[in-house]
Protein backbone atom coordinates (compact mmCIF):
# COMPACT_ATOMS: atom_id res chain seq x y z
CA UNK A 1 0.00 0.00 0.00
CA UNK A 2 1.56 3.25 -1.16
CA UNK A 3 -0.38 5.27 1.41
CA UNK A 4 0.93 3.20 4.32
CA UNK A 5 4.50 3.49 3.03
CA UNK A 6 4.15 7.25 2.59
CA UNK A 7 2.97 7.65 6.17
CA UNK A 8 5.59 5.41 7.75
CA UNK A 9 8.30 7.37 5.93
CA UNK A 10 7.31 10.42 8.02
CA UNK A 11 9.28 10.46 11.27
CA UNK A 12 8.44 13.41 13.54
CA UNK A 13 11.17 14.17 16.14
CA UNK A 14 8.57 14.69 18.90
CA UNK A 15 5.70 12.32 18.04
CA UNK A 16 7.60 9.55 16.27
CA UNK A 17 6.66 7.66 13.14
CA UNK A 18 3.43 8.51 11.35
CA UNK A 19 0.89 5.91 10.29
CA UNK A 20 -2.22 5.67 8.17
CA UNK A 21 -5.09 7.00 10.31
CA UNK A 22 -7.47 4.45 11.82
CA UNK A 23 -11.25 4.84 11.65
CA UNK A 24 -11.77 6.07 15.22
CA UNK A 25 -9.16 8.81 14.80
CA UNK A 26 -10.53 9.92 11.44
CA UNK A 27 -14.13 9.90 12.68
CA UNK A 28 -13.38 11.98 15.79
CA UNK A 29 -11.48 14.55 13.72
CA UNK A 30 -14.31 14.68 11.18
CA UNK A 31 -16.94 15.29 13.87
CA UNK A 32 -14.81 18.03 15.46
CA UNK A 33 -14.39 19.68 12.06
CA UNK A 34 -10.72 20.39 12.70
CA UNK A 35 -9.32 18.94 9.48
CA UNK A 36 -10.23 20.26 6.05
CA UNK A 37 -12.07 18.50 3.22
CA UNK A 38 -12.85 15.38 5.22
CA UNK A 39 -16.19 14.74 3.50
CA UNK A 40 -15.59 15.76 -0.09
CA UNK A 41 -14.27 12.38 -1.30
CA UNK A 42 -13.44 8.85 -0.19
CA UNK A 43 -10.31 8.53 1.97
CA UNK A 44 -8.37 5.38 2.70
CA UNK A 45 -7.80 4.34 6.32
CA UNK A 46 -5.33 2.01 7.97
CA UNK A 47 -8.07 -0.43 8.96
CA UNK A 48 -7.88 -3.63 6.89
CA UNK A 49 -10.42 -6.43 7.11
CA UNK A 50 -9.92 -10.01 6.00
CA UNK A 51 -13.09 -11.75 4.86
CA UNK A 52 -12.75 -15.33 3.58
CA UNK A 53 -9.12 -14.74 2.63
CA UNK A 54 -9.78 -11.44 0.84
CA UNK A 55 -8.33 -8.21 2.18
CA UNK A 56 -10.57 -5.16 2.18
CA UNK A 57 -9.57 -1.59 2.96
CA UNK A 58 -11.85 0.79 4.78
CA UNK A 59 -12.64 4.05 3.01
CA UNK A 60 -14.68 6.87 4.52
CA UNK A 61 -15.92 10.41 4.12
CA UNK A 62 -17.73 10.70 0.81
CA UNK A 63 -20.43 13.22 1.70
CA UNK A 64 -20.49 12.82 5.48
CA UNK A 65 -18.52 11.69 8.52
CA UNK A 66 -20.74 8.58 8.63
CA UNK A 67 -20.02 7.43 5.05
CA UNK A 68 -18.17 4.11 5.26
CA UNK A 69 -17.29 1.52 2.63
CA UNK A 70 -15.02 -1.51 2.31
CA UNK A 71 -13.31 -2.31 -0.97
CA UNK A 72 -10.73 -4.78 -2.21
CA UNK A 73 -7.21 -3.54 -1.62
CA UNK A 74 -5.97 -2.30 -4.97
CA UNK A 75 -3.06 -0.29 -6.35
CA UNK A 76 -5.43 2.61 -7.12
CA UNK A 77 -4.49 5.82 -5.39
CA UNK A 78 -7.15 6.92 -2.92
CA UNK A 79 -6.66 10.09 -0.84
CA UNK A 80 -5.47 9.43 2.70
CA UNK A 81 -4.25 11.14 5.88
CA UNK A 82 -1.30 10.31 8.07
CA UNK A 83 -1.64 10.47 11.86
CA UNK A 84 0.84 10.96 14.68
CA UNK A 85 0.36 9.83 18.27
mmCIF file of C-alpha atoms in Angstrom:
data_model
loop_
_atom_site.group_PDB
_atom_site.id
_atom_site.type_symbol
_atom_site.label_atom_id
_atom_site.label_comp_id
_atom_site.label_asym_id
_atom_site.label_seq_id
_atom_site.Cartn_x
_atom_site.Cartn_y
_atom_site.Cartn_z
ATOM 1 C CA UNK A 1 0.000 0.000 0.000
ATOM 2 C CA UNK A 2 1.558 3.248 -1.159
ATOM 3 C CA UNK A 3 -0.381 5.266 1.415
ATOM 4 C CA UNK A 4 0.931 3.197 4.318
ATOM 5 C CA UNK A 5 4.498 3.493 3.033
ATOM 6 C CA UNK A 6 4.151 7.253 2.587
ATOM 7 C CA UNK A 7 2.965 7.648 6.168
ATOM 8 C CA UNK A 8 5.588 5.408 7.745
ATOM 9 C CA UNK A 9 8.302 7.372 5.935
ATOM 10 C CA UNK A 10 7.309 10.425 8.021
ATOM 11 C CA UNK A 11 9.280 10.465 11.268
ATOM 12 C CA UNK A 12 8.444 13.406 13.541
ATOM 13 C CA UNK A 13 11.173 14.173 16.136
ATOM 14 C CA UNK A 14 8.573 14.685 18.902
ATOM 15 C CA UNK A 15 5.700 12.322 18.038
ATOM 16 C CA UNK A 16 7.596 9.550 16.268
ATOM 17 C CA UNK A 17 6.662 7.660 13.136
ATOM 18 C CA UNK A 18 3.427 8.511 11.347
ATOM 19 C CA UNK A 19 0.894 5.907 10.293
ATOM 20 C CA UNK A 20 -2.224 5.672 8.168
ATOM 21 C CA UNK A 21 -5.090 6.996 10.312
ATOM 22 C CA UNK A 22 -7.466 4.453 11.825
ATOM 23 C CA UNK A 23 -11.253 4.845 11.647
ATOM 24 C CA UNK A 24 -11.771 6.065 15.219
ATOM 25 C CA UNK A 25 -9.165 8.815 14.801
ATOM 26 C CA UNK A 26 -10.534 9.922 11.441
ATOM 27 C CA UNK A 27 -14.130 9.900 12.676
ATOM 28 C CA UNK A 28 -13.384 11.978 15.795
ATOM 29 C CA UNK A 29 -11.484 14.550 13.720
ATOM 30 C CA UNK A 30 -14.312 14.683 11.180
ATOM 31 C CA UNK A 31 -16.937 15.285 13.865
ATOM 32 C CA UNK A 32 -14.809 18.026 15.459
ATOM 33 C CA UNK A 33 -14.394 19.680 12.063
ATOM 34 C CA UNK A 34 -10.721 20.387 12.697
ATOM 35 C CA UNK A 35 -9.322 18.939 9.485
ATOM 36 C CA UNK A 36 -10.227 20.257 6.049
ATOM 37 C CA UNK A 37 -12.075 18.500 3.216
ATOM 38 C CA UNK A 38 -12.849 15.379 5.222
ATOM 39 C CA UNK A 39 -16.193 14.738 3.501
ATOM 40 C CA UNK A 40 -15.586 15.762 -0.094
ATOM 41 C CA UNK A 41 -14.274 12.380 -1.296
ATOM 42 C CA UNK A 42 -13.437 8.850 -0.192
ATOM 43 C CA UNK A 43 -10.311 8.526 1.965
ATOM 44 C CA UNK A 44 -8.367 5.377 2.701
ATOM 45 C CA UNK A 45 -7.803 4.343 6.318
ATOM 46 C CA UNK A 46 -5.329 2.014 7.971
ATOM 47 C CA UNK A 47 -8.067 -0.432 8.959
ATOM 48 C CA UNK A 48 -7.884 -3.635 6.891
ATOM 49 C CA UNK A 49 -10.419 -6.433 7.112
ATOM 50 C CA UNK A 50 -9.923 -10.013 6.002
ATOM 51 C CA UNK A 51 -13.087 -11.751 4.862
ATOM 52 C CA UNK A 52 -12.754 -15.330 3.582
ATOM 53 C CA UNK A 53 -9.120 -14.741 2.625
ATOM 54 C CA UNK A 54 -9.784 -11.442 0.835
ATOM 55 C CA UNK A 55 -8.333 -8.208 2.184
ATOM 56 C CA UNK A 56 -10.574 -5.155 2.183
ATOM 57 C CA UNK A 57 -9.567 -1.592 2.965
ATOM 58 C CA UNK A 58 -11.854 0.786 4.784
ATOM 59 C CA UNK A 59 -12.636 4.051 3.014
ATOM 60 C CA UNK A 60 -14.676 6.870 4.522
ATOM 61 C CA UNK A 61 -15.922 10.407 4.119
ATOM 62 C CA UNK A 62 -17.731 10.700 0.808
ATOM 63 C CA UNK A 63 -20.431 13.217 1.696
ATOM 64 C CA UNK A 64 -20.488 12.825 5.482
ATOM 65 C CA UNK A 65 -18.522 11.691 8.517
ATOM 66 C CA UNK A 66 -20.737 8.579 8.632
ATOM 67 C CA UNK A 67 -20.017 7.433 5.054
ATOM 68 C CA UNK A 68 -18.175 4.105 5.263
ATOM 69 C CA UNK A 69 -17.289 1.524 2.627
ATOM 70 C CA UNK A 70 -15.023 -1.509 2.310
ATOM 71 C CA UNK A 71 -13.313 -2.310 -0.966
ATOM 72 C CA UNK A 72 -10.734 -4.779 -2.208
ATOM 73 C CA UNK A 73 -7.212 -3.538 -1.617
ATOM 74 C CA UNK A 74 -5.972 -2.301 -4.968
ATOM 75 C CA UNK A 75 -3.060 -0.286 -6.352
ATOM 76 C CA UNK A 76 -5.431 2.607 -7.117
ATOM 77 C CA UNK A 77 -4.492 5.817 -5.393
ATOM 78 C CA UNK A 78 -7.152 6.924 -2.923
ATOM 79 C CA UNK A 79 -6.662 10.088 -0.836
ATOM 80 C CA UNK A 80 -5.467 9.427 2.703
ATOM 81 C CA UNK A 81 -4.252 11.138 5.878
ATOM 82 C CA UNK A 82 -1.297 10.310 8.067
ATOM 83 C CA UNK A 83 -1.636 10.470 11.859
ATOM 84 C CA UNK A 84 0.845 10.955 14.677
ATOM 85 C CA UNK A 85 0.361 9.828 18.269
#
